[in-house]
CSV table of C-alpha atoms in Angstrom, one decimal:
chain,number,residue,atom,x,y,z
A,16,MET,CA,-9.4,-17.3,-8.7
A,17,PHE,CA,-8.2,-18.7,-5.3
A,18,HIS,CA,-10.5,-20.3,-2.8
A,19,ARG,CA,-9.9,-20.7,0.9
A,20,GLY,CA,-8.0,-23.9,1.6
A,21,THR,CA,-6.8,-24.4,-1.9
A,22,PRO,CA,-3.1,-25.2,-2.0
A,23,LEU,CA,-1.1,-23.2,-4.4
A,24,THR,CA,-0.2,-25.9,-6.9
A,25,ARG,CA,-0.1,-25.8,-10.7
A,26,CYS,CA,-3.6,-26.5,-12.1
A,27,ARG,CA,-4.4,-27.9,-15.6
A,28,TYR,CA,-7.8,-27.6,-17.2
A,29,GLU,CA,-8.9,-29.4,-20.4
A,30,ILE,CA,-11.7,-27.9,-22.4
A,31,MET,CA,-13.4,-29.8,-25.2
A,32,VAL,CA,-14.5,-27.3,-27.9
A,33,HIS,CA,-16.8,-28.3,-30.8
A,34,ILE,CA,-16.5,-26.1,-33.9
A,35,LYS,CA,-19.1,-26.5,-36.6
A,36,ALA,CA,-17.6,-26.9,-40.0
A,37,GLN,CA,-18.6,-24.5,-42.7
A,38,ALA,CA,-18.2,-26.8,-45.7
A,39,THR,CA,-20.9,-29.2,-46.5
A,40,ASP,CA,-18.6,-32.0,-47.4
A,41,ALA,CA,-16.5,-31.7,-44.3
A,42,THR,CA,-17.0,-33.5,-41.0
A,43,PRO,CA,-20.0,-32.0,-39.2
A,44,TYR,CA,-18.0,-31.1,-36.1
A,45,VAL,CA,-14.4,-30.8,-35.4
A,46,CYS,CA,-13.3,-31.7,-31.9
A,47,LEU,CA,-10.6,-29.4,-30.5
A,48,LEU,CA,-8.8,-30.1,-27.2
A,49,VAL,CA,-7.6,-27.0,-25.5
A,50,THR,CA,-5.4,-27.4,-22.4
A,51,LEU,CA,-5.1,-24.3,-20.2
A,52,THR,CA,-2.3,-24.1,-17.6
A,53,TYR,CA,-2.9,-21.8,-14.6
A,54,ASP,CA,-0.2,-21.3,-12.0
A,55,PRO,CA,-1.6,-19.5,-8.9
A,56,THR,CA,1.9,-19.2,-7.4
A,57,TYR,CA,3.0,-17.1,-10.4
A,58,THR,CA,-0.1,-14.9,-10.1
A,59,MET,CA,0.4,-14.4,-6.3
A,60,ALA,CA,4.0,-13.6,-6.8
A,61,THR,CA,3.1,-10.9,-9.3
A,62,VAL,CA,0.5,-9.4,-7.0
A,63,ASN,CA,2.9,-9.4,-4.1
A,64,GLY,CA,5.6,-7.9,-6.3
A,65,ILE,CA,3.3,-5.0,-7.0
A,66,ARG,CA,2.3,-4.6,-3.4
A,67,VAL,CA,5.9,-4.6,-2.2
A,68,PHE,CA,6.8,-2.0,-4.8
A,69,LEU,CA,4.0,0.2,-3.7
A,70,TYR,CA,4.9,-0.3,0.0
A,71,VAL,CA,8.5,0.8,-0.7
A,72,LEU,CA,7.2,3.9,-2.5
A,73,LEU,CA,4.9,4.6,0.5
A,74,TRP,CA,7.8,4.2,2.9
A,75,LEU,CA,10.0,6.6,0.9
A,76,PHE,CA,7.2,9.2,0.7
A,77,ALA,CA,6.4,8.9,4.4
A,78,ALA,CA,10.1,9.2,5.3
A,79,VAL,CA,10.3,12.5,3.3
A,80,THR,CA,7.1,13.7,4.9
A,81,LEU,CA,8.6,12.9,8.3
A,82,GLY,CA,11.7,14.9,7.6
A,83,LEU,CA,9.7,17.9,6.3
A,84,SER,CA,7.3,17.8,9.2
A,85,ALA,CA,10.2,17.7,11.7
A,86,ALA,CA,11.9,20.6,9.9
A,87,ARG,CA,8.7,22.7,10.0
A,88,ILE,CA,8.1,22.1,13.7
A,89,HIS,CA,11.7,22.9,14.5
A,90,TYR,CA,11.5,26.1,12.6
A,91,THR,CA,8.2,27.3,14.2
A,92,LEU,CA,9.5,26.4,17.7
A,93,HIS,CA,12.7,28.2,17.1
A,94,ILE,CA,11.8,31.3,15.1
A,95,PRO,CA,14.9,33.2,14.2
A,96,PRO,CA,15.3,36.8,15.6
A,97,GLY,CA,13.7,39.3,13.2
A,98,ASP,CA,11.5,36.8,11.5
A,99,PRO,CA,8.0,38.3,11.1
A,100,LEU,CA,6.2,34.9,11.2
A,101,ASN,CA,3.7,35.0,14.1
A,102,ARG,CA,5.3,38.3,15.2
A,103,GLY,CA,8.4,36.3,16.2
A,104,VAL,CA,6.6,34.2,18.8
A,105,ASP,CA,7.4,30.5,18.8
A,106,PHE,CA,4.5,28.2,18.0
A,107,TYR,CA,3.7,24.9,16.2
A,108,ASP,CA,1.1,23.9,13.6
A,109,PRO,CA,-1.2,21.1,15.0
A,110,ILE,CA,-1.7,19.6,11.5
A,111,VAL,CA,2.1,19.4,11.0
A,112,ALA,CA,2.3,17.5,14.3
A,113,GLU,CA,-0.5,15.2,12.9
A,114,LEU,CA,1.5,14.6,9.7
A,115,LEU,CA,4.6,14.0,11.8
A,116,ALA,CA,2.9,11.3,13.8
A,117,THR,CA,1.2,9.7,10.8
A,118,SER,CA,4.4,9.5,8.8
A,119,ALA,CA,6.3,8.1,11.8
A,120,ILE,CA,3.6,5.4,12.2
A,121,THR,CA,3.8,4.6,8.5
A,122,VAL,CA,7.6,4.4,8.5
A,123,LEU,CA,7.4,1.9,11.3
A,124,TRP,CA,4.5,-0.2,10.0
A,125,VAL,CA,5.5,-0.7,6.4
A,126,PRO,CA,8.7,-2.7,7.0
A,127,TRP,CA,6.7,-5.1,9.3
A,128,VAL,CA,4.1,-5.7,6.5
A,129,VAL,CA,6.7,-6.1,3.8
A,130,SER,CA,8.6,-8.7,6.0
A,131,ILE,CA,5.4,-10.8,6.3
A,132,ILE,CA,4.7,-10.6,2.5
A,133,THR,CA,8.2,-11.4,1.4
A,134,ARG,CA,9.2,-14.0,4.1
A,135,THR,CA,5.8,-15.8,4.4
A,136,TYR,CA,5.7,-15.3,8.1
A,137,ASP,CA,2.4,-16.1,9.9
A,138,TYR,CA,1.7,-14.4,13.3
A,139,GLY,CA,-2.0,-15.3,13.4
A,140,ILE,CA,-4.7,-12.7,13.0
A,141,VAL,CA,-2.3,-9.8,13.1
A,142,SER,CA,-0.7,-11.1,9.8
A,143,THR,CA,-3.9,-11.6,7.9
A,144,PHE,CA,-5.4,-9.6,5.1
A,145,LEU,CA,-8.0,-8.3,7.6
A,146,SER,CA,-5.2,-6.8,9.7
A,147,GLU,CA,-3.6,-5.2,6.7
A,148,THR,CA,-6.9,-3.8,5.5
A,149,ILE,CA,-7.6,-2.3,9.0
A,150,GLY,CA,-4.1,-0.8,9.2
A,151,LEU,CA,-4.4,0.7,5.7
A,152,PHE,CA,-7.8,2.1,6.4
A,153,ILE,CA,-6.5,3.9,9.6
A,154,LEU,CA,-3.6,5.3,7.6
A,155,PHE,CA,-6.0,6.3,4.8
A,156,VAL,CA,-8.0,8.4,7.3
A,157,LEU,CA,-4.9,9.9,8.9
A,158,TRP,CA,-3.2,10.8,5.6
A,159,LEU,CA,-6.5,12.2,4.1
A,160,VAL,CA,-7.1,14.5,7.1
A,161,GLY,CA,-3.5,15.7,7.2
A,162,ALA,CA,-3.2,16.3,3.4
A,163,ALA,CA,-6.6,18.0,3.2
A,164,ILE,CA,-6.1,20.4,6.1
A,165,ALA,CA,-2.5,21.1,5.0
A,166,THR,CA,-3.8,21.9,1.5
A,167,SER,CA,-6.5,24.3,2.8
A,168,SER,CA,-3.8,26.1,4.8
A,169,TRP,CA,-0.9,26.1,2.4
A,170,GLY,CA,-2.3,25.0,-1.0
A,171,ASN,CA,-1.1,28.1,-2.8
A,172,LEU,CA,2.2,29.6,-1.6
A,173,ALA,CA,3.5,30.8,-4.9
A,174,TRP,CA,3.7,34.3,-3.6
A,175,CYS,CA,6.4,33.4,-1.0
A,176,HIS,CA,8.2,30.6,-2.9
A,177,ILE,CA,11.5,32.5,-2.7
A,178,TYR,CA,11.6,31.7,1.1
A,179,LEU,CA,12.7,28.3,2.3
A,180,PRO,CA,9.8,27.9,4.9
A,181,CYS,CA,7.3,28.3,2.1
A,182,ARG,CA,9.1,25.7,-0.1
A,183,VAL,CA,9.1,23.3,2.8
A,184,LEU,CA,5.4,23.6,3.3
A,185,THR,CA,4.7,23.2,-0.5
A,186,ALA,CA,6.8,20.0,-0.5
A,187,LEU,CA,5.1,18.8,2.7
A,188,VAL,CA,1.7,19.1,1.1
A,189,ALA,CA,2.9,17.3,-2.1
A,190,PHE,CA,4.4,14.4,-0.3
A,191,ALA,CA,1.4,14.1,2.0
A,192,TRP,CA,-0.8,13.6,-1.0
A,193,MET,CA,1.6,11.2,-2.6
A,194,SER,CA,1.6,9.1,0.6
A,195,PHE,CA,-2.2,9.2,0.7
A,196,ILE,CA,-2.4,8.0,-2.9
A,197,MET,CA,-0.1,5.0,-2.2
A,198,VAL,CA,-2.2,4.1,0.8
A,199,PHE,CA,-5.4,4.4,-1.2
A,200,VAL,CA,-4.1,2.1,-4.0
A,201,LEU,CA,-2.8,-0.5,-1.5
A,202,LEU,CA,-6.1,-0.4,0.3
A,203,ILE,CA,-8.0,-1.0,-2.9
A,204,ILE,CA,-5.7,-3.9,-3.9
A,205,SER,CA,-6.1,-5.5,-0.4
A,206,VAL,CA,-9.8,-5.2,-0.3
A,207,MET,CA,-10.4,-6.4,-3.9
A,208,PHE,CA,-8.1,-9.4,-3.5
A,209,SER,CA,-9.7,-10.4,-0.1
A,210,ILE,CA,-13.2,-10.1,-1.4
A,211,ALA,CA,-12.5,-12.0,-4.7
A,212,ASN,CA,-10.7,-14.8,-2.9
A,213,ARG,CA,-12.5,-14.8,0.5
A,214,ALA,CA,-9.1,-14.2,2.0
A,215,PHE,CA,-9.7,-11.7,4.9
A,216,LYS,CA,-8.7,-14.4,7.4
A,217,GLN,CA,-5.8,-15.7,5.4
A,218,PRO,CA,-2.1,-14.6,5.7
A,219,MET,CA,-1.4,-11.4,3.9
A,220,HIS,CA,1.4,-13.0,1.9
A,221,GLY,CA,-1.3,-14.9,0.0
A,222,ARG,CA,0.0,-18.5,0.4
A,223,TYR,CA,-2.9,-20.5,1.8
A,224,ASP,CA,-1.1,-23.8,2.1
A,225,PRO,CA,-0.1,-24.1,5.8
A,226,ARG,CA,3.1,-25.7,4.7
A,227,SER,CA,4.1,-22.5,2.9
A,228,SER,CA,3.6,-20.4,6.0
A,229,TYR,CA,5.5,-20.5,9.2
A,230,ALA,CA,6.2,-18.6,12.3
A,231,PRO,CA,9.8,-17.3,12.7
A,232,SER,CA,12.1,-19.2,15.0
A,233,TYR,CA,14.1,-17.4,17.6
A,234,ARG,CA,16.1,-20.3,18.7
A,235,VAL,CA,19.9,-20.1,18.3
């Protein structure tokens, strides 16, 4: 368990264990020295590896959602002649526009977070676990609203699955929920880690030693 201000160095703990002997003719107690080695750096690297993997999945799902949302909006704003949808009148779905904006924000935000985690950059409060948690919570609400409303509108389109627009909507709903799940898991990890280690004000890369964090240099 990390504590604020604790440098990430290898820690050794020695525990003296007394085991009572069963035999009557044996020594009353046997002294056993147990040495435990705990490497916080390895633990943090494992957690960060999981976080980066989930962020990459989130970026991929959001990118697909972005493409599907753009395809849907383009279709509804340019309805082909003879298409019976909305009696041939161009329109757009507000919830698709919301998913388009949410996925675009996600696609832009994820690389910034991953760069901080992997390169140990420190930009002050905007690079802390608190900032990450707030960002994930905002995305959590946006993705939940978008996925829920899209599901209520197009949750069962099996009857028209032979048509491309219906397949696009089905895929859009699926990827919206997958993106929401990734955001939810990342939010849980960030909150649990921050609470357990009192790390809300610490850099989101998890390296508390100031010598391990640095601001990027733009000098040539």
